[in-house]
PDB file of C-alpha atoms and ligand atoms in Angstrom:
ATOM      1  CA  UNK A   1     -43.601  22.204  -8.266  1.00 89.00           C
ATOM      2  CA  UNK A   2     -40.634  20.134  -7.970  1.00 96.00           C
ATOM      3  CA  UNK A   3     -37.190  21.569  -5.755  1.00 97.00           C
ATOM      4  CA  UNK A   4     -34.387  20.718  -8.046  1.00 98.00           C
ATOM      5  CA  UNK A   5     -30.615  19.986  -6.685  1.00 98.00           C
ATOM      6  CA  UNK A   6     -27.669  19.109  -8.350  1.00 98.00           C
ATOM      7  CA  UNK A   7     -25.585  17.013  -6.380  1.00 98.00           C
ATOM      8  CA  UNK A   8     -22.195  18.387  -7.393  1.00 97.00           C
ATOM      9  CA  UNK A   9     -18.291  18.523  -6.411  1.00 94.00           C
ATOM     10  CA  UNK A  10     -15.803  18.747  -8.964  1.00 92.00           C
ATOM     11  CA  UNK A  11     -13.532  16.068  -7.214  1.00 92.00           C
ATOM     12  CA  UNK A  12     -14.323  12.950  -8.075  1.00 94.00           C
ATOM     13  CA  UNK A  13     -14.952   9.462  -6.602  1.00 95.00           C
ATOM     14  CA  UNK A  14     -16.553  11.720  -3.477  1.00 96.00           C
ATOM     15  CA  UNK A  15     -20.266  10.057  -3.676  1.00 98.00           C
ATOM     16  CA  UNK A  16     -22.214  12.006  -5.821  1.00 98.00           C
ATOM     17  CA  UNK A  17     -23.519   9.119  -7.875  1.00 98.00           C
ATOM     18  CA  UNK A  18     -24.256   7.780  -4.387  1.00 98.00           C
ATOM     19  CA  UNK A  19     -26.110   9.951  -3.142  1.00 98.00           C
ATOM     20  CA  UNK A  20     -28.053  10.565  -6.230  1.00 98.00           C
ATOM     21  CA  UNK A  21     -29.120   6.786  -6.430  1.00 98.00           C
ATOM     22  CA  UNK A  22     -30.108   6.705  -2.567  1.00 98.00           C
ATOM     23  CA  UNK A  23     -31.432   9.765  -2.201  1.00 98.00           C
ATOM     24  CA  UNK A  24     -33.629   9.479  -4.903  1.00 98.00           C
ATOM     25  CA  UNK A  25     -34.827   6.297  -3.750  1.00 98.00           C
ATOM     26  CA  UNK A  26     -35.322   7.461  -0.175  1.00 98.00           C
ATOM     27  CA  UNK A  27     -37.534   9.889  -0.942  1.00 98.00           C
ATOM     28  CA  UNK A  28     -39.474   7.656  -3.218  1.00 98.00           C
ATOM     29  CA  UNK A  29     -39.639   5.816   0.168  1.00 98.00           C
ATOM     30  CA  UNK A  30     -41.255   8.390   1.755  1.00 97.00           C
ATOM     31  CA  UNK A  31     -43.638   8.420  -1.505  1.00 97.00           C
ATOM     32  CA  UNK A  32     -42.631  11.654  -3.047  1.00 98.00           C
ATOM     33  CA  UNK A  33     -42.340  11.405  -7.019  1.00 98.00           C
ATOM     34  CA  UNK A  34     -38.633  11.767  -8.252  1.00 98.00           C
ATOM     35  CA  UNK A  35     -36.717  12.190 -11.432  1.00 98.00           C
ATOM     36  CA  UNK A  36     -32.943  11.555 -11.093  1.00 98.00           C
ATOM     37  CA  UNK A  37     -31.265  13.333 -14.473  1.00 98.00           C
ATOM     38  CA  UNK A  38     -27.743  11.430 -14.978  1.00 98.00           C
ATOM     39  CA  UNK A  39     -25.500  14.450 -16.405  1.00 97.00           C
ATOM     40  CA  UNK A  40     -22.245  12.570 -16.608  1.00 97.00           C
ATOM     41  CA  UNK A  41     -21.029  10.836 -19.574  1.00 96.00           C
ATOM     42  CA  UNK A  42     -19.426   8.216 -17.048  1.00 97.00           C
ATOM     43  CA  UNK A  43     -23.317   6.829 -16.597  1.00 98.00           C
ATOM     44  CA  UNK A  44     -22.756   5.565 -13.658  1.00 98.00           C
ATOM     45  CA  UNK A  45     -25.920   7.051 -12.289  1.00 98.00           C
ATOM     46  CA  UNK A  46     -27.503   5.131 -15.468  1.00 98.00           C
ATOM     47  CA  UNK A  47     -26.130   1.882 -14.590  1.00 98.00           C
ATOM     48  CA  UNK A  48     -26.965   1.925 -10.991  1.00 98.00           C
ATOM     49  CA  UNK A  49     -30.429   2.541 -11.807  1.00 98.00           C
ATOM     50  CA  UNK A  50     -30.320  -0.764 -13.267  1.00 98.00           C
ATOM     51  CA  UNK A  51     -30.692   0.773 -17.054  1.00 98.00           C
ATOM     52  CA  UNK A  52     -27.975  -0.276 -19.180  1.00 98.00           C
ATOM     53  CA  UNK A  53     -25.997   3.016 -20.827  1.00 98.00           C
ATOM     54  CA  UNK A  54     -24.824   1.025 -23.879  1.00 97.00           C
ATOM     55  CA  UNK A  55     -28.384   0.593 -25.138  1.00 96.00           C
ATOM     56  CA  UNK A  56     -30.035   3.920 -24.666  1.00 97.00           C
ATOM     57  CA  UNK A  57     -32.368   5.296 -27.847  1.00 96.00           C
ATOM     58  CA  UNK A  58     -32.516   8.692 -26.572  1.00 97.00           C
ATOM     59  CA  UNK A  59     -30.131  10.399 -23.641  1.00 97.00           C
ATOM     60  CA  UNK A  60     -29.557  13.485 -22.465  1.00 96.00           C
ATOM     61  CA  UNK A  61     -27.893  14.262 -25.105  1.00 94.00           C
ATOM     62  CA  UNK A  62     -30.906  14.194 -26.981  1.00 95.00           C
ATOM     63  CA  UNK A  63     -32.584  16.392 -24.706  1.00 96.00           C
ATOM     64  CA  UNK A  64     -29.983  19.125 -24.348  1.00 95.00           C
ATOM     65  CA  UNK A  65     -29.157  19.246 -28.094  1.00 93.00           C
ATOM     66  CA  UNK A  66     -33.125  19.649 -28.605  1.00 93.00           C
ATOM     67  CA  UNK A  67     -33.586  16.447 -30.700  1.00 94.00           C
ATOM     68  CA  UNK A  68     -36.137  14.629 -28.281  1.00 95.00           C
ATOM     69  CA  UNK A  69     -38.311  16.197 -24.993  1.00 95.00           C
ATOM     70  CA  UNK A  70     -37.172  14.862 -21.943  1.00 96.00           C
ATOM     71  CA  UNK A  71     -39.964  12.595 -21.288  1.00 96.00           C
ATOM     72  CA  UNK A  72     -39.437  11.346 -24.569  1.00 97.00           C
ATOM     73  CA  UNK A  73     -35.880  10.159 -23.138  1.00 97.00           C
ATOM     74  CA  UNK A  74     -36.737   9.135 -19.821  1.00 98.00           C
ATOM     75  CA  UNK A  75     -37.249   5.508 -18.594  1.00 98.00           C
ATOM     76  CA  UNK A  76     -38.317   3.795 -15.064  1.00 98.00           C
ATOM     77  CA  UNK A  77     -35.970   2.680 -12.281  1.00 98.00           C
ATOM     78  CA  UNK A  78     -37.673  -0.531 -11.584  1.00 97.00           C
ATOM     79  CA  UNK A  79     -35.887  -1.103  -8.156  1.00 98.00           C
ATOM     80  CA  UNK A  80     -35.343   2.462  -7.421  1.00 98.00           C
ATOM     81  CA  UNK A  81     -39.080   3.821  -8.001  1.00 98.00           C
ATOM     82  CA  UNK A  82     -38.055   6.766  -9.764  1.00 98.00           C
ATOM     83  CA  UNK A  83     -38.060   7.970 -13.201  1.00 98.00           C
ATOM     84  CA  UNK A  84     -34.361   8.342 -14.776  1.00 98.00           C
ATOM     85  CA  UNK A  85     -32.909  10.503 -17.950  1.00 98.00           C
ATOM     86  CA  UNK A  86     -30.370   8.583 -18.455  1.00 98.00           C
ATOM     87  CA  UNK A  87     -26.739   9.233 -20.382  1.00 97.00           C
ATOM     88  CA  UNK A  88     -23.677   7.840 -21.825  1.00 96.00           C
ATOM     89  CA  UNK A  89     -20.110   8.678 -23.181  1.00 95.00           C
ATOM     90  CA  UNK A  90     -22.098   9.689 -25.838  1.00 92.00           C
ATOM     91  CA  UNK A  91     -22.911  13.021 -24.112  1.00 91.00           C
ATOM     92  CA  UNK A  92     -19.516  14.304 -24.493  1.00 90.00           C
ATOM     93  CA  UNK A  93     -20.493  15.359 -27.591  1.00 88.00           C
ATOM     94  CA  UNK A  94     -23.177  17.401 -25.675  1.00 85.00           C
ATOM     95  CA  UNK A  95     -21.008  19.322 -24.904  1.00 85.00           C
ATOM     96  CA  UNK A  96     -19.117  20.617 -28.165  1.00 85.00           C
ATOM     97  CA  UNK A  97     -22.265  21.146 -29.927  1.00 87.00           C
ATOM     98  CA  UNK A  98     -23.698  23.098 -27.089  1.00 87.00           C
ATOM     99  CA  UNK A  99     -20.899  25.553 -27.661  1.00 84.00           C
ATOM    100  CA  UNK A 100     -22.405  26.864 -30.569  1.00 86.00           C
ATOM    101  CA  UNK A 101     -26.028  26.980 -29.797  1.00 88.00           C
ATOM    102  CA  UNK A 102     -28.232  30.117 -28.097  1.00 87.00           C
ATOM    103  CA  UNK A 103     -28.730  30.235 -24.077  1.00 90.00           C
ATOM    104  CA  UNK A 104     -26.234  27.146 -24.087  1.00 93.00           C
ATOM    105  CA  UNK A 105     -25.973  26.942 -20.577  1.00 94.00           C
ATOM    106  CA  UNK A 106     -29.993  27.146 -19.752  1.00 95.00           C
ATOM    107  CA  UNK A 107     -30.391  24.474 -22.195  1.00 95.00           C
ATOM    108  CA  UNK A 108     -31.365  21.652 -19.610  1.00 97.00           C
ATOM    109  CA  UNK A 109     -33.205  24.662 -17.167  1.00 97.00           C
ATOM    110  CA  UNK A 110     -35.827  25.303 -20.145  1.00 96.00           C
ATOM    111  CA  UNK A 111     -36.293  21.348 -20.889  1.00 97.00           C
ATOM    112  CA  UNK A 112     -37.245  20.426 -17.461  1.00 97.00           C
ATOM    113  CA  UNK A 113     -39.579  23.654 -17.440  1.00 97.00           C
ATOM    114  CA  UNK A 114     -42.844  21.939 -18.637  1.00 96.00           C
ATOM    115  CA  UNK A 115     -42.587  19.051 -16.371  1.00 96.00           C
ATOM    116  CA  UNK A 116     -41.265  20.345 -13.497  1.00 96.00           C
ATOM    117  CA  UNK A 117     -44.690  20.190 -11.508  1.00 97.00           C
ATOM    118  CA  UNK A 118     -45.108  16.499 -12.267  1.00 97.00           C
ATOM    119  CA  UNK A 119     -42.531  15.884  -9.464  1.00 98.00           C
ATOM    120  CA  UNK A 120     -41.370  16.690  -5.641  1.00 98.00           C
ATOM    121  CA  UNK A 121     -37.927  16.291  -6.112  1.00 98.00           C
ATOM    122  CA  UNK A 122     -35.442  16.488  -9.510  1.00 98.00           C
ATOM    123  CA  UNK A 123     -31.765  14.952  -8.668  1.00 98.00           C
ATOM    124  CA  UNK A 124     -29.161  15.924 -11.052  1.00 98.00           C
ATOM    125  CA  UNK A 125     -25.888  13.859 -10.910  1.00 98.00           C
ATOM    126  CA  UNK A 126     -23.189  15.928 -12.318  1.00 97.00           C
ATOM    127  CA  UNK A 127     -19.673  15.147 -13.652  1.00 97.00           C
ATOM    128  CA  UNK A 128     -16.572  15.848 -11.795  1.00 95.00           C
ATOM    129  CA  UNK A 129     -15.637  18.850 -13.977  1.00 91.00           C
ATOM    130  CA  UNK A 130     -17.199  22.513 -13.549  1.00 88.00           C
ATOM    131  CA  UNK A 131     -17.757  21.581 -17.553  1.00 90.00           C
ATOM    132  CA  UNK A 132     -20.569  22.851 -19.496  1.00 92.00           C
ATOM    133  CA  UNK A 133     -22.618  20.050 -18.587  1.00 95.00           C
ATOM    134  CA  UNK A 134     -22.343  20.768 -15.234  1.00 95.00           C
ATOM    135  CA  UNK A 135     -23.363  24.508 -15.485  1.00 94.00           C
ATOM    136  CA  UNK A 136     -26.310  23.390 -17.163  1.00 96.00           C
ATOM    137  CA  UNK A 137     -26.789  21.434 -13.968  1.00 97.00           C
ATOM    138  CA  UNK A 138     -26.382  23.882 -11.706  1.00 96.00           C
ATOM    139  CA  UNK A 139     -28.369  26.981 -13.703  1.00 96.00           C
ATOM    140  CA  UNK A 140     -31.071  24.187 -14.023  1.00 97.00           C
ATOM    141  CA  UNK A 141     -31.304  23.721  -9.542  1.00 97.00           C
ATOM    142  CA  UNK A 142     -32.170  25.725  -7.086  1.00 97.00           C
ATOM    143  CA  UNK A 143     -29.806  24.457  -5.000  1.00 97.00           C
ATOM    144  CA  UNK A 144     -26.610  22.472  -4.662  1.00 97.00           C
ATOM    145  CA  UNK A 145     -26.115  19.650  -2.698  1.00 98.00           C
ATOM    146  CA  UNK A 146     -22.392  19.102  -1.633  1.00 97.00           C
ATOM    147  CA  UNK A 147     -21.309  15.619  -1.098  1.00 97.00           C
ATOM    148  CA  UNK A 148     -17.290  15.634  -0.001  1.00 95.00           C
ATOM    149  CA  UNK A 149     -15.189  12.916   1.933  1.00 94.00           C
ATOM    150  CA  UNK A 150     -13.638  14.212   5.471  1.00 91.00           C
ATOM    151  CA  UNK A 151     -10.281  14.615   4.602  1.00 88.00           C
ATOM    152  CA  UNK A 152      -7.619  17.481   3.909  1.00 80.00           C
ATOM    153  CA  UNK A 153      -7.424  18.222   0.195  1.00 77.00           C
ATOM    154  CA  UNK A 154     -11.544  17.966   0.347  1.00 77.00           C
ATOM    155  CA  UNK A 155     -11.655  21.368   1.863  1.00 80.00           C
ATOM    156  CA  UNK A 156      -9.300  22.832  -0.600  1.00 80.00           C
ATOM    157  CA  UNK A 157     -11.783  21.710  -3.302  1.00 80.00           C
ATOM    158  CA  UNK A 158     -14.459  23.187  -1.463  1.00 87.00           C
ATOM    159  CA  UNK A 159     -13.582  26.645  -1.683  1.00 85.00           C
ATOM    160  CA  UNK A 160     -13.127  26.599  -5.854  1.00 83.00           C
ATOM    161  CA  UNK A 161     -16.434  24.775  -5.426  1.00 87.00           C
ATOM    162  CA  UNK A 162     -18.047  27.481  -3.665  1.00 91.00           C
ATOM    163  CA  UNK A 163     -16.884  30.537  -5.655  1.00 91.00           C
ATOM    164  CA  UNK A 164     -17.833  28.578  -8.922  1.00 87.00           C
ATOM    165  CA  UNK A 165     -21.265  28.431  -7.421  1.00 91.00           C
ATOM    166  CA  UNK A 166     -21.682  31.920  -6.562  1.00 92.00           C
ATOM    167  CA  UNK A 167     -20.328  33.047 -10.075  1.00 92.00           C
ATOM    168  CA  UNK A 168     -23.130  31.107 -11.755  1.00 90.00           C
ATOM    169  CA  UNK A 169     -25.514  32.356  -8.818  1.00 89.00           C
ATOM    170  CA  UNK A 170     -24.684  35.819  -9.958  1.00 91.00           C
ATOM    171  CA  UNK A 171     -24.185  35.792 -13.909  1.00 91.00           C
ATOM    172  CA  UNK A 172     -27.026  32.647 -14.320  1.00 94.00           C
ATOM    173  CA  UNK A 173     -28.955  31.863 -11.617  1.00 95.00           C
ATOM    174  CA  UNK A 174     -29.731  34.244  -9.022  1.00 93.00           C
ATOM    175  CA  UNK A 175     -31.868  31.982  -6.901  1.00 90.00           C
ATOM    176  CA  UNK A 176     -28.831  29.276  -6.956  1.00 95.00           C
ATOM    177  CA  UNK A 177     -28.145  28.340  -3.400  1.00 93.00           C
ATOM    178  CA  UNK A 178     -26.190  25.755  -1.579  1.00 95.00           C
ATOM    179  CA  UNK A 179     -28.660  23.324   0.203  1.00 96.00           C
ATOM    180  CA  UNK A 180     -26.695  21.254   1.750  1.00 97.00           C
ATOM    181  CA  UNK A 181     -23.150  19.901   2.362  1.00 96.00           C
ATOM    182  CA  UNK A 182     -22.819  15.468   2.996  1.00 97.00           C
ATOM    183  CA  UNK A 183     -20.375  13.674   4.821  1.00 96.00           C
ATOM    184  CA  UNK A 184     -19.862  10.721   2.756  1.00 97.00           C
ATOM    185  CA  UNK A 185     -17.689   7.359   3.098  1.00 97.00           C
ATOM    186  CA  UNK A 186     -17.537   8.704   6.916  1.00 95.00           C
ATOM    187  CA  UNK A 187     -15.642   6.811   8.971  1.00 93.00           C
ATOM    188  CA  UNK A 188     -15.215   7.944  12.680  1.00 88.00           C
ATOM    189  CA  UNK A 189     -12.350   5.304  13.783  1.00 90.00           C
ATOM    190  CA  UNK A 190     -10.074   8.376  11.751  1.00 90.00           C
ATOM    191  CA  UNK A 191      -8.929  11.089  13.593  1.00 90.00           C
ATOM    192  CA  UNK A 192      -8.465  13.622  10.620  1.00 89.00           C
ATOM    193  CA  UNK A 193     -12.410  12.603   9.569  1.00 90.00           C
ATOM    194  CA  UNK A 194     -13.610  14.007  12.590  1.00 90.00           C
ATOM    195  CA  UNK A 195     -11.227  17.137  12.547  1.00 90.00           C
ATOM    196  CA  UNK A 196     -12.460  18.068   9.010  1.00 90.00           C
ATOM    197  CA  UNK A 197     -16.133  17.134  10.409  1.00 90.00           C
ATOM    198  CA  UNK A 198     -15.986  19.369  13.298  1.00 90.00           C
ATOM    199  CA  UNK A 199     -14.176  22.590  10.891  1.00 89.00           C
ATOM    200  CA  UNK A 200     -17.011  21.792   8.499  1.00 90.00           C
ATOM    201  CA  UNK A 201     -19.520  22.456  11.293  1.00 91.00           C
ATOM    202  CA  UNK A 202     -17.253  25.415  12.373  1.00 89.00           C
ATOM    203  CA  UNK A 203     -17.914  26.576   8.951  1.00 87.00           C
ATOM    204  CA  UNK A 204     -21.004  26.316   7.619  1.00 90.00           C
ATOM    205  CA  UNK A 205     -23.271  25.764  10.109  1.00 92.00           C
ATOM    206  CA  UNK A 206     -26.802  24.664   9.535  1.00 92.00           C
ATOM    207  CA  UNK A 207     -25.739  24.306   5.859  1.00 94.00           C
ATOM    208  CA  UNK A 208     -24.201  21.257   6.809  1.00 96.00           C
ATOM    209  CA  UNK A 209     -26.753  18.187   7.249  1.00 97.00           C
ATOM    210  CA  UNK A 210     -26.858  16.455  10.599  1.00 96.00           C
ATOM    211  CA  UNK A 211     -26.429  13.119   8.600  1.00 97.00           C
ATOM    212  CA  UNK A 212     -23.685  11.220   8.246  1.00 97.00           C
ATOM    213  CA  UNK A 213     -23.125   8.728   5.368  1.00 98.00           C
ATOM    214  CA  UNK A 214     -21.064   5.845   6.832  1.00 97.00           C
ATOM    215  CA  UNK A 215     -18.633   4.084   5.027  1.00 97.00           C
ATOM    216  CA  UNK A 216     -20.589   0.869   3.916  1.00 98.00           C
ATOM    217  CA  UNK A 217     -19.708  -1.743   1.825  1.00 98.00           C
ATOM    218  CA  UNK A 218     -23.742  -2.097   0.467  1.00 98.00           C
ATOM    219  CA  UNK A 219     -23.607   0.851  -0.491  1.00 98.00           C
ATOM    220  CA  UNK A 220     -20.998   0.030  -2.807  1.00 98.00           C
ATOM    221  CA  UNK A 221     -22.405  -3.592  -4.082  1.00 98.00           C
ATOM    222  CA  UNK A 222     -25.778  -2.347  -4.695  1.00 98.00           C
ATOM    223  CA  UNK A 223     -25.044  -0.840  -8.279  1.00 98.00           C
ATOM    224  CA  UNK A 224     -23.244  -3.139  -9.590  1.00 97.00           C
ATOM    225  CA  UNK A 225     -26.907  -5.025  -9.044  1.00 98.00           C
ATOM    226  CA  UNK A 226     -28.477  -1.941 -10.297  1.00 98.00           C
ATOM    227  CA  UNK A 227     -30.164  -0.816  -6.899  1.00 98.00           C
ATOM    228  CA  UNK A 228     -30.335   1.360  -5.120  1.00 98.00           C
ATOM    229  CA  UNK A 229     -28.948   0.131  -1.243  1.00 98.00           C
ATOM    230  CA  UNK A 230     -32.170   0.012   0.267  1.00 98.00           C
ATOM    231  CA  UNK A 231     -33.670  -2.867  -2.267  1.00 98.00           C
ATOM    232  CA  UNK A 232     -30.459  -4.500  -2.095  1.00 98.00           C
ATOM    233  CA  UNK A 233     -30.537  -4.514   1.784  1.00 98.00           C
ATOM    234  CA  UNK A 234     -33.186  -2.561   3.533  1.00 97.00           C
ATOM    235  CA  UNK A 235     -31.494  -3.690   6.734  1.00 98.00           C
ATOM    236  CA  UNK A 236     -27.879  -2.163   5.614  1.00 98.00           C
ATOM    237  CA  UNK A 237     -26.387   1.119   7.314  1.00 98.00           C
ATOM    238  CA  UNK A 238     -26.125   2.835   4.097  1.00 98.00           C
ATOM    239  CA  UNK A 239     -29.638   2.241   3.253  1.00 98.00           C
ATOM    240  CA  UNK A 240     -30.583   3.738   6.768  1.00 98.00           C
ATOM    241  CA  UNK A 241     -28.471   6.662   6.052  1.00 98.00           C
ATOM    242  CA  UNK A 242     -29.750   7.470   3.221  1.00 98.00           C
ATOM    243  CA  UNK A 243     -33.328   7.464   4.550  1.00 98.00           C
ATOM    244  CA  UNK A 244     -32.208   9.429   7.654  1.00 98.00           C
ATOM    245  CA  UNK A 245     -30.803  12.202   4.880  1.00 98.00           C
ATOM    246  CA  UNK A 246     -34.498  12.409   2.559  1.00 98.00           C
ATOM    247  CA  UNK A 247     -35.962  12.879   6.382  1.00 98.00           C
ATOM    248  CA  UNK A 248     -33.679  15.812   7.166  1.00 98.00           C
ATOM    249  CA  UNK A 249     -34.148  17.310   3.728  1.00 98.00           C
ATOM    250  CA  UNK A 250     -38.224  17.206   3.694  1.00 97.00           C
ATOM    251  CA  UNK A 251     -38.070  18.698   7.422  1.00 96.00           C
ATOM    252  CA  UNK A 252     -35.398  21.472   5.721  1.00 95.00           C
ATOM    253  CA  UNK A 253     -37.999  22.123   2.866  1.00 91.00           C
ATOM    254  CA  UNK A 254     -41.013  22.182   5.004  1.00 90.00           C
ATOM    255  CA  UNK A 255     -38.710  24.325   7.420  1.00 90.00           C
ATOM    256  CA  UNK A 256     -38.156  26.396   4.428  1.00 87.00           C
ATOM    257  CA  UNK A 257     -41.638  27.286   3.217  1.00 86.00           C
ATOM    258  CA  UNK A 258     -43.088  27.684   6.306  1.00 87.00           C
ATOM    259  CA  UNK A 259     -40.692  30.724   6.694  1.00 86.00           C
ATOM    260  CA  UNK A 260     -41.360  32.175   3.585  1.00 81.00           C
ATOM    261  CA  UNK A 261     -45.401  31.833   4.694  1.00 80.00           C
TER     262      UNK A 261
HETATM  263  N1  ATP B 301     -20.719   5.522   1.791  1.00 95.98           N
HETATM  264  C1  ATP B 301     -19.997   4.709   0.999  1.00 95.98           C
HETATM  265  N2  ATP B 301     -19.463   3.574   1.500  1.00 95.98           N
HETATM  266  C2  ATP B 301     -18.702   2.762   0.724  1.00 95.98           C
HETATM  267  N3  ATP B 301     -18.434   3.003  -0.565  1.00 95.98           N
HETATM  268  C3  ATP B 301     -18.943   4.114  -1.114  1.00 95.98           C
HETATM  269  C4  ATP B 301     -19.758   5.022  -0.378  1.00 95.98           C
HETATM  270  N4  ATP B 301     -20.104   6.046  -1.195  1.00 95.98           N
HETATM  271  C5  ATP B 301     -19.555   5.788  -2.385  1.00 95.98           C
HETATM  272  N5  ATP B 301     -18.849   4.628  -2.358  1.00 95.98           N
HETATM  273  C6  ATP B 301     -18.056   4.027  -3.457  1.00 95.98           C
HETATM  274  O1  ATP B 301     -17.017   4.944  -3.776  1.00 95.98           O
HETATM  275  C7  ATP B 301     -16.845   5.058  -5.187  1.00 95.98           C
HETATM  276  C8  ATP B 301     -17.126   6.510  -5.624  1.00 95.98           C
HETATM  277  O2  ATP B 301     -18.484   6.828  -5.340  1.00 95.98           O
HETATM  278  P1  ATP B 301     -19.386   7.599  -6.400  1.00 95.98           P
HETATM  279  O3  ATP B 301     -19.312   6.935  -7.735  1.00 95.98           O
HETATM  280  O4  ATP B 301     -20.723   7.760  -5.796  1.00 95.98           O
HETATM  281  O5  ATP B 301     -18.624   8.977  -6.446  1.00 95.98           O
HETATM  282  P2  ATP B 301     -18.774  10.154  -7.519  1.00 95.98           P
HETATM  283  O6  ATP B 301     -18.484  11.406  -6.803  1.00 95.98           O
HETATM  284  O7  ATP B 301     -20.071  10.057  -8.233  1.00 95.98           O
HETATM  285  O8  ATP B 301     -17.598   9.788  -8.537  1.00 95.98           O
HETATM  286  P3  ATP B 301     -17.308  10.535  -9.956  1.00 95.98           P
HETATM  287  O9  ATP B 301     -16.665  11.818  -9.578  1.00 95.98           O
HETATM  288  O10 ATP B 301     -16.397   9.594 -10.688  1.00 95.98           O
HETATM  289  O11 ATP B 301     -18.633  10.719 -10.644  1.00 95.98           O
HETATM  290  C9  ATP B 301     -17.803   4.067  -5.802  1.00 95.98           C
HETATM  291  O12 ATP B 301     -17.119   2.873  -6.021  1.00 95.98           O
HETATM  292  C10 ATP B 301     -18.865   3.877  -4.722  1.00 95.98           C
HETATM  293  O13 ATP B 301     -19.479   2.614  -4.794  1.00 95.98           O
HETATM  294 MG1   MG B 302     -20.450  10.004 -10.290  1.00 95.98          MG
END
């Protein structure tokens, strides 16, 4: 039975497409089956799968709306290895017609119900907007992954963030935890990075993963080549982190279950 995440932040440009992309790819690496649902309308997560937004015949849209099943929409990352449900600006409109519809935010929850055991891992890449979209995203997960930049205002973010998520933990989804929060774009040469690092591990403790995304300039060719950065350079530092992060999170899942045992 496949452990969903939603990679979310509502600040934008911090890496959640990113990590989506390479994540997803990482832990196709390590040969676990993936399905990376692209919940922005920016389909960015789209492109950099190497499938091209403009010419979709079915998107998420589709899927929340309840005009097509989800496998109906999804297609194959060829160089990431992973399946992808893919969206455009399109899915905007998602979004107003939602409004009117019954259980509108557990819309994208009860799609992914009958195929959740086909996979190990479901990715969602939200939008950076606490929109409907994204609650549909996070009532859908059972946990969030966090991925923020080390610097000032990101903390400030965090805290809205956090409350949102407990809100929809409460009202939505009671099982709704955070999973993890990323350093991303990490660069140590700046004092302030490290500051907000070491408050972060003042903070939140084990939540926080042990792996740092560096700042790396693969990781931010790659998908305009739609790849992920470990097809476009294997050999790259962002590729590497990446891997090092799908390690940490199968050792936090195994962790997980063995405790429950
Ligand atoms: N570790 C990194 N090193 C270098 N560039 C990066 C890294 N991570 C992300 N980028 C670049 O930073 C920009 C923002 O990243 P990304 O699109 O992943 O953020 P996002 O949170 O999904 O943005 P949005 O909120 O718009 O959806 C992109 O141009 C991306 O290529
Ligand atoms: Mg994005």
């Amino acid at each position: 039975m496949a452990k969903v995440f939603a990679i979310a932040n509502q600040k934008g440009g911090v890496g959640k497409t990113t990590t989506c992309i390479n994540l997803a790819a990482s832990l196709v690496a390590t040969r676990r089956r993936v399905l990376l649902i692209d919940l922005d309308p920016q389909g960015n997560a789209t492109m950099g799968s190497g499938v091209d937004k403009h010419n979709l015949e079915h998107s998420v849209l589709d899927v929340l709306t309840g005009q097509c099943d989800l496998i109906e929409a999804m297609q194959f990352s060829e160089h990431g290895g992973y399946q992808l449900l893919p969206s455009n600006r399109d899915v905007t409109a998602a979004e107003v017609e939602m409004l009117e519809m019954d259980k509108r935010e557990s819309r994208l929850r009860q799609a992914l119900a009958p195929i959740r055991e086909n996979y190990d891992y479901v990715l969602i890449d939200c939008p950076p907007s606490l929109s409907m979209l994204t609650i549909n995203g996070l009532v859908a997960s059972d946990g969030v992954i966090i991925p923020m930049q080390c610097e000032y205002f990101a903390l400030e973010g965090l805290t809205d963030l956090i409350g949102s998520i407990q809100r929809i933990g409460q009202s939505l989804n009671p099982g709704l935890k955070i999973e993890g929060l990323l350093r991303t774009m990490f660069d140590p040469r700046i004092n302030l990075a490290n500051d907000v690092a070491g408050q972060l591990k003042a903070h939140f403790g084990d939540t926080l993963y042990e792996t740092v995304i560096p700042r790396n300039v693969r990781l931010a060719e790659a998908p305009s080549h739609g790849m992920p950065a470990l097809a476009y350079d294997k050999s790259s530092t962002g590729a590497n982190a990446y891997l090092a992060l799908a390690g940490e999170l199968v050792r936090r899942q195994r962790k997980a279950a063995k405790a429950i045992a």
